[in-house]
């Protein structure tokens, strides 16, 4: 288990994933603000949603584990 001291490095994998997930900068920023960086290891980076407390992991190969919490559907 390793930890980044720099927020830019810690959130880079999630930012890159979200940039492909949505073309709307507001969607990316809003979604990014709902996750906390937990830690990383040799295989993946771990994030946890503030609300539902579920993990969303991004593997070094770009694949993911878990589902992104889509705040845009909360009012449906």
N, CA, C and O atoms as a MOPAC input file, in Angstrom:
PM7 MOZYME 1SCF
protein

 N      0.84300 1    -1.16100 1     0.00000 1
 C      0.00000 1     0.00000 1     0.00000 1
 C      0.90000 1     1.24000 1     0.00000 1
 O      1.80400 1     1.37400 1     0.82500 1
 N      0.62600 1     2.14100 1    -0.95000 1
 C      1.40900 1     3.36800 1    -1.06900 1
 C      0.45100 1     4.55400 1    -1.09600 1
 O     -0.72700 1     4.41600 1    -1.42700 1
 N      0.98600 1     5.72600 1    -0.73700 1
 C      0.17300 1     6.93600 1    -0.69100 1
 C      0.88200 1     8.06900 1    -1.42300 1
 O      2.09700 1     8.22800 1    -1.31000 1
 N      0.11300 1     8.85600 1    -2.17300 1
 C      0.64500 1    10.05300 1    -2.81300 1
 C      0.47200 1    11.23500 1    -1.86200 1
 O     -0.57100 1    11.37700 1    -1.22300 1
 N      1.47300 1    12.06100 1    -1.77300 1
 C      1.36500 1    13.31400 1    -1.01700 1
 C      0.81700 1    14.42700 1    -1.90100 1
 O      0.31800 1    15.43600 1    -1.40300 1
 N      0.91200 1    14.24200 1    -3.19100 1
 C      0.50500 1    15.24800 1    -4.17000 1
 C     -0.88000 1    14.89200 1    -4.73000 1
 O     -1.05700 1    13.82300 1    -5.31300 1
 N     -1.85200 1    15.78400 1    -4.55100 1
 C     -3.21500 1    15.53200 1    -5.03400 1
 C     -3.28500 1    15.33300 1    -6.53800 1
 O     -4.08900 1    14.53400 1    -7.01800 1
 N     -2.45200 1    16.05000 1    -7.29300 1
 C     -2.47700 1    15.89700 1    -8.74800 1
 C     -2.13500 1    14.46400 1    -9.15000 1
 O     -2.79900 1    13.88500 1   -10.00900 1
 N     -1.11700 1    13.90000 1    -8.54100 1
 C     -0.73200 1    12.51700 1    -8.83200 1
 C     -1.80100 1    11.53800 1    -8.34900 1
 O     -2.10700 1    10.55700 1    -9.02700 1
 N     -2.35900 1    11.81100 1    -7.18500 1
 C     -3.35000 1    10.91200 1    -6.59400 1
 C     -4.60800 1    10.82200 1    -7.45200 1
 O     -5.17800 1     9.74100 1    -7.60200 1
 N     -5.04100 1    11.93700 1    -8.01200 1
 C     -6.30000 1    11.95800 1    -8.75700 1
 C     -6.13200 1    11.85900 1   -10.26900 1
 O     -7.12800 1    11.85600 1   -10.99300 1
 N     -4.90800 1    11.77800 1   -10.75800 1
 C     -4.68200 1    11.72400 1   -12.20400 1
 C     -5.40300 1    10.54700 1   -12.86800 1
 O     -6.06000 1    10.76200 1   -13.88600 1
 N     -5.32000 1     9.31100 1   -12.34900 1
 C     -6.03300 1     8.20700 1   -13.00700 1
 C     -7.54900 1     8.43300 1   -13.06400 1
 O     -8.18500 1     8.11100 1   -14.06700 1
 N     -8.12100 1     8.98000 1   -12.00400 1
 C     -9.55400 1     9.22800 1   -11.98900 1
 C     -9.91200 1    10.36200 1   -12.95200 1
 O    -10.92800 1    10.28100 1   -13.64200 1
 N     -9.11000 1    11.39400 1   -13.00900 1
 C     -9.36100 1    12.49400 1   -13.94000 1
 C     -9.32300 1    12.00200 1   -15.38300 1
 O    -10.16700 1    12.38400 1   -16.19300 1
 N     -8.36000 1    11.16800 1   -15.70000 1
 C     -8.25000 1    10.63300 1   -17.06300 1
 C     -9.44600 1     9.74800 1   -17.39400 1
 O     -9.97800 1     9.81400 1   -18.50200 1
 N     -9.86900 1     8.92900 1   -16.44900 1
 C    -11.03900 1     8.08400 1   -16.67400 1
 C    -12.27800 1     8.95100 1   -16.90700 1
 O    -13.03800 1     8.70500 1   -17.84400 1
 N    -12.48400 1     9.95700 1   -16.06600 1
 C    -13.67400 1    10.80000 1   -16.16700 1
 C    -13.67600 1    11.63600 1   -17.44400 1
 O    -14.74400 1    11.94300 1   -17.97400 1
 N    -12.50600 1    12.00700 1   -17.94300 1
 C    -12.43100 1    12.76200 1   -19.19700 1
 C    -12.97400 1    11.93100 1   -20.36000 1
 O    -13.54200 1    12.47800 1   -21.30500 1
 N    -12.79900 1    10.61900 1   -20.28900 1
 C    -13.35300 1     9.72200 1   -21.31200 1
 C    -14.81100 1     9.38800 1   -21.03600 1
 O    -15.55400 1     9.03500 1   -21.95200 1
 N    -15.21700 1     9.49500 1   -19.79700 1
 C    -16.57600 1     9.15700 1   -19.36100 1
 C    -17.57000 1    10.22600 1   -19.78000 1
 O    -18.71300 1     9.91300 1   -20.11700 1
 N    -17.14700 1    11.48500 1   -19.76200 1
 C    -18.03300 1    12.59800 1   -20.10300 1
 C    -17.24700 1    13.69100 1   -20.80700 1
 O    -16.09200 1    13.95600 1   -20.47300 1
 N    -17.88200 1    14.31900 1   -21.77800 1
 C    -17.25800 1    15.44400 1   -22.48600 1
 C    -17.55900 1    16.77700 1   -21.82100 1
 O    -17.06200 1    17.81500 1   -22.25800 1
 N    -18.36400 1    16.75600 1   -20.77300 1
 C    -18.76100 1    17.97900 1   -20.08100 1
 C    -17.84300 1    18.23200 1   -18.87600 1
 O    -17.83600 1    17.44500 1   -17.93000 1
 N    -17.07600 1    19.31700 1   -18.90700 1
 C    -16.17600 1    19.60500 1   -17.77400 1
 C    -16.90500 1    19.69500 1   -16.43800 1
 O    -16.35000 1    19.30100 1   -15.41200 1
 N    -18.12500 1    20.19900 1   -16.42600 1
 C    -18.88900 1    20.29100 1   -15.17800 1
 C    -19.17300 1    18.89800 1   -14.62000 1
 O    -19.08000 1    18.69000 1   -13.41000 1
 N    -19.51700 1    17.94700 1   -15.48000 1
 C    -19.77000 1    16.57700 1   -15.03700 1
 C    -18.51300 1    15.96800 1   -14.42700 1
 O    -18.56400 1    15.30800 1   -13.38900 1
 N    -17.39600 1    16.20100 1   -15.08400 1
 C    -16.12400 1    15.65700 1   -14.59900 1
 C    -15.78100 1    16.26200 1   -13.23600 1
 O    -15.44000 1    15.53300 1   -12.30400 1
 N    -15.86700 1    17.56900 1   -13.11800 1
 C    -15.52200 1    18.24000 1   -11.86000 1
 C    -16.44500 1    17.82000 1   -10.72500 1
 O    -15.99000 1    17.55000 1    -9.61300 1
 N    -17.73700 1    17.76400 1   -11.00700 1
 C    -18.70800 1    17.39200 1    -9.97400 1
 C    -18.48800 1    15.95100 1    -9.50700 1
 O    -18.53800 1    15.66600 1    -8.31000 1
 N    -18.24600 1    15.05700 1   -10.44800 1
 C    -18.01600 1    13.65400 1   -10.09900 1
 C    -16.70700 1    13.49100 1    -9.34800 1
 O    -16.64500 1    12.77000 1    -8.35300 1
 N    -15.67400 1    14.14900 1    -9.81200 1
 C    -14.36500 1    14.06900 1    -9.15600 1
 C    -14.44100 1    14.54000 1    -7.71000 1
 O    -13.77400 1    13.98100 1    -6.84000 1
 N    -15.23800 1    15.55100 1    -7.45300 1
 C    -15.32900 1    16.10600 1    -6.09600 1
 C    -16.01300 1    15.15200 1    -5.11900 1
 O    -15.96600 1    15.37800 1    -3.91000 1
 N    -16.64100 1    14.10100 1    -5.61300 1
 C    -17.35500 1    13.17100 1    -4.75300 1
 C    -16.52500 1    11.94500 1    -4.35500 1
 O    -17.01200 1    11.05300 1    -3.66000 1
 N    -15.29000 1    11.91700 1    -4.79600 1
 C    -14.42900 1    10.77600 1    -4.49500 1
 C    -13.21600 1    11.20200 1    -3.68500 1
 O    -12.68600 1    12.30100 1    -3.84900 1
 N    -12.79500 1    10.31000 1    -2.81400 1
 C    -11.55700 1    10.51900 1    -2.08000 1
 C    -10.55200 1     9.45400 1    -2.51600 1
 O    -10.89400 1     8.28900 1    -2.72000 1
 N     -9.32400 1     9.88900 1    -2.64800 1
 C     -8.21900 1     8.98300 1    -2.94100 1
 C     -7.92000 1     8.21300 1    -1.66600 1
 O     -7.80100 1     8.80200 1    -0.59200 1
 N     -7.79800 1     6.90700 1    -1.78400 1
 C     -7.48300 1     6.09700 1    -0.61500 1
 C     -6.00500 1     5.69500 1    -0.60800 1
 O     -5.27200 1     6.02200 1     0.32600 1
 N     -5.57100 1     4.97900 1    -1.66000 1
 C     -4.18500 1     4.55100 1    -1.77500 1
 C     -3.98900 1     3.91900 1    -3.13800 1
 O     -4.93400 1     3.81200 1    -3.92100 1
 N     -2.77000 1     3.50200 1    -3.42400 1
 C     -2.48700 1     2.78900 1    -4.66500 1
 C     -1.46200 1     1.70100 1    -4.37600 1
 O     -0.77000 1     1.72700 1    -3.35900 1
 N     -1.38400 1     0.75700 1    -5.28300 1
 C     -0.35900 1    -0.27900 1    -5.20400 1
 C      0.20700 1    -0.49200 1    -6.60500 1
 O      0.00800 1     0.34600 1    -7.48400 1
 N      0.89600 1    -1.58000 1    -6.81900 1
 C      1.52300 1    -1.82800 1    -8.11400 1
 C      0.50400 1    -2.09300 1    -9.22200 1
 O      0.84000 1    -1.99800 1   -10.40200 1
 N     -0.73400 1    -2.42400 1    -8.85800 1
 C     -1.72200 1    -2.82300 1    -9.85000 1
 C     -2.83000 1    -1.80600 1   -10.07700 1
 O     -3.33900 1    -1.71000 1   -11.19300 1
 N     -3.22200 1    -1.04200 1    -9.05900 1
 C     -4.38100 1    -0.16100 1    -9.19700 1
 C     -4.36500 1     0.98600 1    -8.20400 1
 O     -3.59200 1     1.01000 1    -7.24700 1
 N     -5.25700 1     1.94400 1    -8.47400 1
 C     -5.48000 1     3.07600 1    -7.57300 1
 C     -6.89400 1     2.96400 1    -7.03600 1
 O     -7.82800 1     2.68100 1    -7.78600 1
 N     -7.05200 1     3.18300 1    -5.74500 1
 C     -8.32600 1     2.99600 1    -5.05400 1
 C     -8.93100 1     4.33500 1    -4.67100 1
 O     -8.27100 1     5.18200 1    -4.06900 1
 N    -10.20900 1     4.51600 1    -5.03300 1
 C    -10.96600 1     5.70800 1    -4.66200 1
 C    -12.23300 1     5.26300 1    -3.94700 1
 O    -12.73100 1     4.16100 1    -4.17800 1
 N    -12.74500 1     6.11500 1    -3.08800 1
 C    -13.96600 1     5.79000 1    -2.35200 1
 C    -14.93000 1     6.95900 1    -2.46500 1
 O    -14.54400 1     8.11800 1    -2.31400 1
 N    -16.20100 1     6.63700 1    -2.73500 1
 C    -17.21600 1     7.66800 1    -2.86600 1
 C    -17.59700 1     8.17800 1    -1.47800 1
 O    -17.76800 1     7.39100 1    -0.54700 1
 N    -17.72900 1     9.50100 1    -1.34300 1
 C    -18.06700 1    10.08700 1    -0.04800 1
 C    -19.45000 1     9.66100 1     0.43500 1
 O    -19.64800 1     9.45400 1     1.63300 1
 N    -20.40900 1     9.52800 1    -0.48200 1
 C    -21.79100 1     9.24700 1    -0.09300 1
 C    -22.07500 1     7.78700 1     0.15700 1
 O    -22.46900 1     7.41100 1     1.26100 1
 N    -21.87800 1     6.95100 1    -0.86000 1
 C    -22.25600 1     5.54500 1    -0.72400 1
 C    -21.13700 1     4.67000 1    -0.16800 1
 O    -21.34800 1     3.49100 1     0.11500 1
 N    -19.95200 1     5.24700 1    -0.01300 1
 C    -18.78700 1     4.57300 1     0.59200 1
 C    -18.28100 1     3.37800 1    -0.22700 1
 O    -17.49200 1     2.57800 1     0.27600 1
 N    -18.72500 1     3.25200 1    -1.47700 1
 C    -18.25800 1     2.15300 1    -2.33300 1
 C    -16.95900 1     2.54900 1    -3.01900 1
 O    -16.72600 1     3.71200 1    -3.34700 1
 N    -16.12400 1     1.53500 1    -3.22400 1
 C    -14.85200 1     1.74300 1    -3.89900 1
 C    -15.03900 1     1.75300 1    -5.40700 1
 O    -15.88400 1     1.04300 1    -5.95300 1
 N    -14.23400 1     2.57400 1    -6.06600 1
 C    -14.08600 1     2.56700 1    -7.51400 1
 C    -12.59200 1     2.51700 1    -7.76000 1
 O    -11.86900 1     3.43900 1    -7.38300 1
 N    -12.12300 1     1.45300 1    -8.38800 1
 C    -10.69500 1     1.23000 1    -8.57200 1
 C    -10.33300 1     1.33200 1   -10.04500 1
 O    -11.08400 1     0.89200 1   -10.91600 1
 N     -9.18200 1     1.91400 1   -10.30900 1
 C     -8.67900 1     2.01900 1   -11.67800 1
 C     -7.37200 1     1.24600 1   -11.75700 1
 O     -6.39200 1     1.56900 1   -11.08400 1
 N     -7.38400 1     0.22000 1   -12.59400 1
 C     -6.19200 1    -0.60000 1   -12.78900 1
 C     -5.18700 1     0.15100 1   -13.65600 1
 O     -5.55900 1     1.04300 1   -14.41800 1
 N     -3.92700 1    -0.21200 1   -13.53600 1
 C     -2.87800 1     0.44400 1   -14.31300 1
 C     -3.07100 1     0.28400 1   -15.81500 1
 O     -2.57300 1     1.10100 1   -16.58900 1
 N     -3.78200 1    -0.75200 1   -16.23900 1
 C     -4.03300 1    -0.94500 1   -17.66900 1
 C     -5.23400 1    -0.13800 1   -18.16900 1
 O     -5.58800 1    -0.21900 1   -19.34500 1
 N     -5.85900 1     0.63800 1   -17.28000 1
 C     -6.98600 1     1.48200 1   -17.65200 1
 C     -8.34600 1     0.86400 1   -17.39500 1
 O     -9.35700 1     1.56400 1   -17.45900 1
 N     -8.40100 1    -0.42400 1   -17.10700 1
 C     -9.67200 1    -1.06100 1   -16.79000 1
 C    -10.11100 1    -0.63600 1   -15.38800 1
 O     -9.30700 1    -0.12600 1   -14.60700 1
 N    -11.37900 1    -0.84700 1   -15.07800 1
 C    -11.91200 1    -0.39000 1   -13.79100 1
 C    -12.59300 1    -1.52300 1   -13.04100 1
 O    -12.94000 1    -2.55400 1   -13.61800 1
 N    -12.77500 1    -1.31300 1   -11.75600 1
 C    -13.51700 1    -2.22800 1   -10.88400 1
 C    -14.51100 1    -1.39700 1   -10.10300 1
 O    -14.14600 1    -0.39100 1    -9.49600 1
 N    -15.75600 1    -1.81100 1   -10.11400 1
 C    -16.80300 1    -1.04700 1    -9.45100 1
 C    -17.48400 1    -0.14500 1   -10.45700 1
 O    -17.14100 1    -0.13100 1   -11.63900 1
 N    -18.45600 1     0.60900 1    -9.96800 1
 C    -19.18700 1     1.51900 1   -10.83900 1
 C    -19.02900 1     2.93700 1   -10.33200 1
 O    -19.01100 1     3.19000 1    -9.12700 1
 N    -18.91600 1     3.85900 1   -11.27900 1
 C    -18.83000 1     5.27000 1   -10.90900 1
 C    -20.21900 1     5.71900 1   -10.45800 1
 O    -21.21700 1     5.37300 1   -11.09100 1
 N    -20.28700 1     6.46900 1    -9.39400 1
 C    -21.55900 1     7.00900 1    -8.90600 1
 C    -21.91600 1     8.20700 1    -9.77900 1
 O    -21.22500 1     9.22600 1    -9.76400 1
 N    -22.99500 1     8.07700 1   -10.53300 1
 C    -23.38500 1     9.12800 1   -11.47200 1
 C    -24.40200 1    10.05200 1   -10.81700 1
 O    -25.59300 1     9.74200 1   -10.77700 1
 N    -23.94100 1    11.17000 1   -10.31100 1
 C    -24.77700 1    12.13100 1    -9.59800 1
 C    -25.87000 1    12.70000 1   -10.49100 1
 O    -26.87200 1    13.21200 1    -9.99000 1
 N    -25.69100 1    12.61700 1   -11.80800 1
 C    -26.70200 1    13.15600 1   -12.73200 1
 C    -28.00000 1    12.39200 1   -12.66700 1
 O    -29.03000 1    12.90900 1   -13.10100 1
 N    -27.99400 1    11.16900 1   -12.13700 1
 C    -29.20200 1    10.34200 1   -12.04800 1
 C    -29.89300 1    10.43700 1   -10.69200 1
 O    -30.89700 1     9.75700 1   -10.48200 1
 N    -29.40500 1    11.23600 1    -9.78400 1
 C    -29.95000 1    11.27400 1    -8.43400 1
 C    -31.37400 1    11.78500 1    -8.37800 1
 O    -32.11900 1    11.39900 1    -7.47700 1
 N    -31.77700 1    12.63000 1    -9.29400 1
 C    -33.12900 1    13.18200 1    -9.27200 1
 C    -34.12600 1    12.38700 1   -10.11000 1
 O    -35.29300 1    12.76300 1   -10.21100 1
 N    -33.68000 1    11.31500 1   -10.69600 1
 C    -34.58100 1    10.47800 1   -11.51000 1
 C    -35.51400 1     9.65300 1   -10.64900 1
 O    -36.33300 1     8.89800 1   -11.17400 1

